[in-house]
C-alpha cells in the first residue's frame, strides 16, 4: 500500500492494557492503523479483540497505555466523542429496526428535517435520494428506499450500516465480525464493500475469526492471543497456515497433538 508511505497513522494504540478486576483482557497491545488500509484483527474466542476495539472507540478507558488519534493524545469520555471524531463501529448484531425502511434506518438519529412554515418534518425526499445513491455506490441496487431493512439479506444489512457510517464521515471504520454469520455470497459482498471503503482512504479495522476472509481483503494482520500480540504482518509476508497457527496459539495445538498422540 503506497498510502502507508505517504500517510501518518490515523490512530496509534500504544501498549494498551485493559483489566476487568483480576481478568487481564489486554496485556500491552500496540497497533497502528493507517488511512486507506484494511487492518485485520484476528484471534480466537476471548483473545481480546472486542475489548481492543471498544478501547479504540471510547467504550472502555484503557487501564494503561496511550491512544493517539491524528497524532494527538486522545482521551474519549464516551463513544459519542469517538463517533464525533470519526471513529465508527459496525457490530455484527446491527442496531437497526427491521420493519422500518432502509432510508429511515440510514438516517436514524440523524434525521434530515424539512421546514414547512413553523413545523419540521422528516425530509423523505432527501433521505430517500441519499440512501439510494449511497447504497448504489456500494454496489447494491435497492428495490426502493422504502424497502424494509428486514427484507434485506444479512450482507446487505451490513452494507447499509457501513454505507451509513461512511456517509456520516467515518475516518476509521471498525467492523466487529461482519462476516461471521454470513454465507459465501453474502460474505463476498461485504468484503467487496470493505474494499470500496478502503479505497476512499478510510481506515478499516476488520475483526474476524476467519483467516480466509482476512486474507481476501487485508493489507495487514494483527493476531491477538490471550490479550497479547506477536506483532503485525503485511500482506504477502505471512502464509494462511502461519496465520491460522498464530490464531490457534501454535504451541497449544502442538501440545494437544502430543497428548492425543496424533494430528489435530
Ligand atoms: N466487561 C467484561 N468484564 C469482565 N471480563 C471481560 C469483559 N469483557 C471481556 N472480558 C474478558 O476479557 C477477555 C477478552 O474478551 P473479548 O470479548 O475482548 O474477546 P474476543 O477476542 O472479542 O472474543 P470473541 O471472539 O469470543 O468475540 C475474555 O476473557 C473475556 O471474558
Ligand atoms: Mg468479540
mmCIF file of C-alpha atoms in Angstrom, residues 9-234:
data_model
loop_
_atom_site.group_PDB
_atom_site.id
_atom_site.type_symbol
_atom_site.label_atom_id
_atom_site.label_comp_id
_atom_site.label_asym_id
_atom_site.label_seq_id
_atom_site.Cartn_x
_atom_site.Cartn_y
_atom_site.Cartn_z
ATOM 1 C CA UNK A 9 -1.187 6.549 11.098
ATOM 2 C CA UNK A 10 -4.622 7.937 11.830
ATOM 3 C CA UNK A 11 -4.747 6.057 15.091
ATOM 4 C CA UNK A 12 -1.984 4.642 17.226
ATOM 5 C CA UNK A 13 -2.703 2.324 20.112
ATOM 6 C CA UNK A 14 0.390 2.055 22.277
ATOM 7 C CA UNK A 15 0.886 -0.657 24.920
ATOM 8 C CA UNK A 16 -2.812 -0.834 25.689
ATOM 9 C CA UNK A 17 -3.788 -2.759 28.789
ATOM 10 C CA UNK A 18 -7.296 -3.447 29.930
ATOM 11 C CA UNK A 19 -8.072 -5.255 33.153
ATOM 12 C CA UNK A 20 -11.508 -6.285 34.364
ATOM 13 C CA UNK A 21 -10.859 -6.962 38.022
ATOM 14 C CA UNK A 22 -8.424 -9.847 38.003
ATOM 15 C CA UNK A 23 -9.055 -10.659 34.313
ATOM 16 C CA UNK A 24 -6.390 -9.207 32.048
ATOM 17 C CA UNK A 25 -8.156 -8.856 28.705
ATOM 18 C CA UNK A 26 -5.333 -6.855 27.101
ATOM 19 C CA UNK A 27 -1.759 -7.103 28.320
ATOM 20 C CA UNK A 28 0.006 -4.342 26.383
ATOM 21 C CA UNK A 29 -1.147 -4.340 22.757
ATOM 22 C CA UNK A 30 0.296 -1.868 20.244
ATOM 23 C CA UNK A 31 -1.284 -1.373 16.816
ATOM 24 C CA UNK A 32 -1.079 1.459 14.276
ATOM 25 C CA UNK A 33 -3.829 1.939 11.741
ATOM 26 C CA UNK A 34 -3.322 3.872 8.512
ATOM 27 C CA UNK A 35 -5.816 5.648 6.293
ATOM 28 C CA UNK A 36 -6.714 3.503 3.322
ATOM 29 C CA UNK A 37 -5.649 0.192 4.810
ATOM 30 C CA UNK A 38 -7.719 -2.775 5.832
ATOM 31 C CA UNK A 39 -6.166 -3.856 9.107
ATOM 32 C CA UNK A 40 -7.363 -7.288 10.160
ATOM 33 C CA UNK A 41 -7.561 -8.172 13.799
ATOM 34 C CA UNK A 42 -7.624 -11.921 14.241
ATOM 35 C CA UNK A 43 -7.755 -14.152 17.254
ATOM 36 C CA UNK A 44 -9.580 -16.953 18.966
ATOM 37 C CA UNK A 45 -12.548 -16.509 21.297
ATOM 38 C CA UNK A 46 -11.601 -14.453 24.304
ATOM 39 C CA UNK A 47 -8.353 -13.233 22.738
ATOM 40 C CA UNK A 48 -9.291 -9.622 23.439
ATOM 41 C CA UNK A 49 -10.418 -8.416 20.005
ATOM 42 C CA UNK A 50 -13.673 -6.821 21.082
ATOM 43 C CA UNK A 51 -12.083 -5.327 24.166
ATOM 44 C CA UNK A 52 -9.393 -3.821 21.971
ATOM 45 C CA UNK A 53 -11.769 -2.146 19.544
ATOM 46 C CA UNK A 54 -14.026 -0.996 22.367
ATOM 47 C CA UNK A 55 -10.992 0.741 23.815
ATOM 48 C CA UNK A 56 -10.319 2.263 20.396
ATOM 49 C CA UNK A 57 -13.879 3.529 20.100
ATOM 50 C CA UNK A 58 -14.297 5.084 23.526
ATOM 51 C CA UNK A 59 -16.447 2.389 25.140
ATOM 52 C CA UNK A 60 -13.673 1.451 27.597
ATOM 53 C CA UNK A 61 -10.884 3.530 29.036
ATOM 54 C CA UNK A 62 -7.576 1.671 28.925
ATOM 55 C CA UNK A 63 -6.150 0.584 32.266
ATOM 56 C CA UNK A 64 -2.744 1.584 30.901
ATOM 57 C CA UNK A 65 -1.302 2.722 27.585
ATOM 58 C CA UNK A 66 -1.807 5.619 25.219
ATOM 59 C CA UNK A 67 -4.054 6.277 22.260
ATOM 60 C CA UNK A 68 -3.100 8.853 19.633
ATOM 61 C CA UNK A 69 -5.661 9.992 17.114
ATOM 62 C CA UNK A 70 -4.330 12.090 14.227
ATOM 63 C CA UNK A 71 -1.090 12.423 16.208
ATOM 64 C CA UNK A 72 -2.717 13.847 19.325
ATOM 65 C CA UNK A 73 -3.207 12.005 22.608
ATOM 66 C CA UNK A 74 -6.836 11.012 22.773
ATOM 67 C CA UNK A 75 -8.979 10.635 25.841
ATOM 68 C CA UNK A 76 -12.524 9.842 24.846
ATOM 69 C CA UNK A 77 -15.022 10.149 27.649
ATOM 70 C CA UNK A 78 -17.581 8.015 25.864
ATOM 71 C CA UNK A 79 -18.372 6.551 22.430
ATOM 72 C CA UNK A 80 -20.086 9.745 21.290
ATOM 73 C CA UNK A 81 -16.746 11.582 21.464
ATOM 74 C CA UNK A 82 -15.170 8.875 19.330
ATOM 75 C CA UNK A 83 -18.011 8.974 16.794
ATOM 76 C CA UNK A 84 -17.728 12.765 16.581
ATOM 77 C CA UNK A 85 -14.007 12.382 15.876
ATOM 78 C CA UNK A 86 -14.789 9.937 13.059
ATOM 79 C CA UNK A 87 -14.403 6.507 14.652
ATOM 80 C CA UNK A 88 -17.423 4.408 13.705
ATOM 81 C CA UNK A 89 -18.176 0.842 14.731
ATOM 82 C CA UNK A 90 -20.431 -1.604 12.916
ATOM 83 C CA UNK A 91 -21.355 -4.545 15.103
ATOM 84 C CA UNK A 92 -22.372 -7.969 13.953
ATOM 85 C CA UNK A 93 -25.732 -7.504 15.607
ATOM 86 C CA UNK A 94 -26.745 -4.282 13.996
ATOM 87 C CA UNK A 95 -28.782 -1.635 15.668
ATOM 88 C CA UNK A 96 -31.484 -1.479 13.022
ATOM 89 C CA UNK A 97 -35.223 -1.687 13.048
ATOM 90 C CA UNK A 98 -36.256 -4.449 10.624
ATOM 91 C CA UNK A 99 -39.765 -3.164 9.942
ATOM 92 C CA UNK A 100 -38.595 0.337 9.100
ATOM 93 C CA UNK A 101 -37.382 1.359 5.670
ATOM 94 C CA UNK A 102 -33.761 1.366 4.626
ATOM 95 C CA UNK A 103 -33.764 5.157 4.366
ATOM 96 C CA UNK A 104 -35.308 5.569 7.850
ATOM 97 C CA UNK A 105 -32.663 3.260 9.264
ATOM 98 C CA UNK A 106 -29.938 5.007 7.306
ATOM 99 C CA UNK A 107 -30.820 8.343 8.901
ATOM 100 C CA UNK A 108 -31.786 7.046 12.329
ATOM 101 C CA UNK A 109 -30.516 9.514 14.906
ATOM 102 C CA UNK A 110 -29.520 11.972 12.162
ATOM 103 C CA UNK A 111 -32.941 12.726 10.696
ATOM 104 C CA UNK A 112 -32.856 15.367 7.971
ATOM 105 C CA UNK A 113 -35.642 17.883 8.609
ATOM 106 C CA UNK A 114 -37.629 19.958 6.211
ATOM 107 C CA UNK A 115 -39.306 23.125 7.421
ATOM 108 C CA UNK A 116 -42.850 23.799 6.363
ATOM 109 C CA UNK A 117 -43.996 27.036 7.966
ATOM 110 C CA UNK A 118 -43.336 26.667 11.699
ATOM 111 C CA UNK A 119 -43.303 22.864 11.501
ATOM 112 C CA UNK A 120 -40.458 20.494 10.858
ATOM 113 C CA UNK A 121 -40.867 17.186 9.097
ATOM 114 C CA UNK A 122 -38.628 14.279 8.225
ATOM 115 C CA UNK A 123 -37.319 15.102 4.777
ATOM 116 C CA UNK A 124 -38.257 11.894 2.972
ATOM 117 C CA UNK A 125 -37.205 13.096 -0.437
ATOM 118 C CA UNK A 126 -33.694 13.947 0.669
ATOM 119 C CA UNK A 127 -33.327 10.810 2.802
ATOM 120 C CA UNK A 128 -34.568 8.566 0.004
ATOM 121 C CA UNK A 129 -32.311 10.088 -2.621
ATOM 122 C CA UNK A 130 -29.167 9.915 -0.455
ATOM 123 C CA UNK A 131 -29.925 6.356 0.662
ATOM 124 C CA UNK A 132 -30.367 5.127 -2.918
ATOM 125 C CA UNK A 133 -27.180 6.927 -4.025
ATOM 126 C CA UNK A 134 -25.035 5.712 -1.156
ATOM 127 C CA UNK A 135 -26.204 2.111 -1.486
ATOM 128 C CA UNK A 136 -25.594 2.258 -5.213
ATOM 129 C CA UNK A 137 -22.013 3.400 -4.563
ATOM 130 C CA UNK A 138 -21.559 0.240 -2.516
ATOM 131 C CA UNK A 139 -22.896 -1.860 -5.371
ATOM 132 C CA UNK A 140 -26.373 -2.511 -4.003
ATOM 133 C CA UNK A 141 -29.436 -1.609 -6.016
ATOM 134 C CA UNK A 142 -32.340 -1.357 -3.621
ATOM 135 C CA UNK A 143 -35.812 -2.060 -4.948
ATOM 136 C CA UNK A 144 -36.639 1.290 -3.444
ATOM 137 C CA UNK A 145 -35.776 3.393 -0.407
ATOM 138 C CA UNK A 146 -38.995 2.244 1.266
ATOM 139 C CA UNK A 147 -37.885 -1.368 1.264
ATOM 140 C CA UNK A 148 -37.899 -2.619 4.858
ATOM 141 C CA UNK A 149 -34.498 -3.443 6.305
ATOM 142 C CA UNK A 150 -35.876 -6.792 7.444
ATOM 143 C CA UNK A 151 -36.261 -7.878 3.821
ATOM 144 C CA UNK A 152 -32.572 -7.349 3.030
ATOM 145 C CA UNK A 153 -30.036 -10.142 3.239
ATOM 146 C CA UNK A 154 -27.556 -10.170 6.107
ATOM 147 C CA UNK A 155 -24.769 -8.929 3.853
ATOM 148 C CA UNK A 156 -26.907 -6.100 2.514
ATOM 149 C CA UNK A 157 -27.788 -5.047 6.048
ATOM 150 C CA UNK A 158 -24.106 -4.904 6.923
ATOM 151 C CA UNK A 159 -23.601 -2.774 3.845
ATOM 152 C CA UNK A 160 -26.351 -0.359 4.912
ATOM 153 C CA UNK A 161 -24.574 0.096 8.234
ATOM 154 C CA UNK A 162 -21.204 0.561 6.537
ATOM 155 C CA UNK A 163 -22.565 2.997 3.931
ATOM 156 C CA UNK A 164 -24.233 4.969 6.708
ATOM 157 C CA UNK A 165 -21.001 5.249 8.697
ATOM 158 C CA UNK A 166 -19.114 6.377 5.604
ATOM 159 C CA UNK A 167 -21.771 8.930 4.656
ATOM 160 C CA UNK A 168 -21.637 10.442 8.142
ATOM 161 C CA UNK A 169 -17.893 10.954 7.901
ATOM 162 C CA UNK A 170 -16.132 7.921 9.360
ATOM 163 C CA UNK A 171 -12.342 8.150 9.147
ATOM 164 C CA UNK A 172 -11.850 4.868 10.964
ATOM 165 C CA UNK A 173 -14.420 2.146 10.365
ATOM 166 C CA UNK A 174 -14.360 -0.729 12.833
ATOM 167 C CA UNK A 175 -16.146 -3.921 11.807
ATOM 168 C CA UNK A 176 -16.610 -6.491 14.557
ATOM 169 C CA UNK A 177 -17.159 -9.887 12.886
ATOM 170 C CA UNK A 178 -19.246 -8.560 9.983
ATOM 171 C CA UNK A 179 -18.986 -11.843 8.056
ATOM 172 C CA UNK A 180 -19.269 -14.432 10.807
ATOM 173 C CA UNK A 181 -22.989 -15.071 10.342
ATOM 174 C CA UNK A 182 -22.984 -14.902 6.550
ATOM 175 C CA UNK A 183 -22.876 -17.410 3.730
ATOM 176 C CA UNK A 184 -20.283 -17.353 0.974
ATOM 177 C CA UNK A 185 -22.024 -14.961 -1.435
ATOM 178 C CA UNK A 186 -23.033 -12.541 1.278
ATOM 179 C CA UNK A 187 -19.509 -12.608 2.669
ATOM 180 C CA UNK A 188 -18.125 -11.788 -0.775
ATOM 181 C CA UNK A 189 -20.435 -8.759 -0.919
ATOM 182 C CA UNK A 190 -19.283 -7.478 2.445
ATOM 183 C CA UNK A 191 -15.623 -7.998 1.532
ATOM 184 C CA UNK A 192 -16.204 -6.049 -1.697
ATOM 185 C CA UNK A 193 -17.772 -3.273 0.361
ATOM 186 C CA UNK A 194 -14.736 -3.186 2.647
ATOM 187 C CA UNK A 195 -12.552 -2.793 -0.431
ATOM 188 C CA UNK A 196 -14.619 0.161 -1.651
ATOM 189 C CA UNK A 197 -14.381 1.854 1.746
ATOM 190 C CA UNK A 198 -10.623 1.414 1.945
ATOM 191 C CA UNK A 199 -10.233 2.987 -1.487
ATOM 192 C CA UNK A 200 -11.819 6.147 -0.093
ATOM 193 C CA UNK A 201 -8.810 6.475 2.200
ATOM 194 C CA UNK A 202 -10.797 5.385 5.230
ATOM 195 C CA UNK A 203 -9.008 3.116 7.692
ATOM 196 C CA UNK A 204 -10.828 -0.180 8.137
ATOM 197 C CA UNK A 205 -10.287 -2.346 11.217
ATOM 198 C CA UNK A 206 -11.740 -5.728 10.367
ATOM 199 C CA UNK A 207 -12.214 -8.254 13.150
ATOM 200 C CA UNK A 208 -12.667 -11.839 12.106
ATOM 201 C CA UNK A 209 -12.098 -15.417 13.160
ATOM 202 C CA UNK A 210 -11.757 -16.401 9.549
ATOM 203 C CA UNK A 211 -8.274 -16.381 8.044
ATOM 204 C CA UNK A 212 -9.633 -16.656 4.503
ATOM 205 C CA UNK A 213 -11.888 -13.645 4.935
ATOM 206 C CA UNK A 214 -8.944 -11.705 6.344
ATOM 207 C CA UNK A 215 -6.577 -12.708 3.557
ATOM 208 C CA UNK A 216 -9.144 -11.807 0.909
ATOM 209 C CA UNK A 217 -9.083 -8.092 1.760
ATOM 210 C CA UNK A 218 -6.466 -7.436 4.434
ATOM 211 C CA UNK A 219 -3.391 -5.257 3.921
ATOM 212 C CA UNK A 220 -2.000 -6.045 7.368
ATOM 213 C CA UNK A 221 -2.787 -8.616 10.014
ATOM 214 C CA UNK A 222 -2.519 -8.457 13.756
ATOM 215 C CA UNK A 223 -3.201 -11.636 15.704
ATOM 216 C CA UNK A 224 -4.274 -11.377 19.315
ATOM 217 C CA UNK A 225 -3.688 -14.316 21.590
ATOM 218 C CA UNK A 226 -4.752 -14.128 25.234
ATOM 219 C CA UNK A 227 -4.523 -10.371 25.316
ATOM 220 C CA UNK A 228 -1.155 -10.173 23.610
ATOM 221 C CA UNK A 229 0.058 -9.693 20.076
ATOM 222 C CA UNK A 230 3.109 -11.091 18.384
ATOM 223 C CA UNK A 231 3.159 -8.092 16.080
ATOM 224 C CA UNK A 232 1.692 -7.130 12.764
ATOM 225 C CA UNK A 233 2.352 -8.849 9.434
ATOM 226 C CA UNK A 234 1.978 -7.345 5.979
#
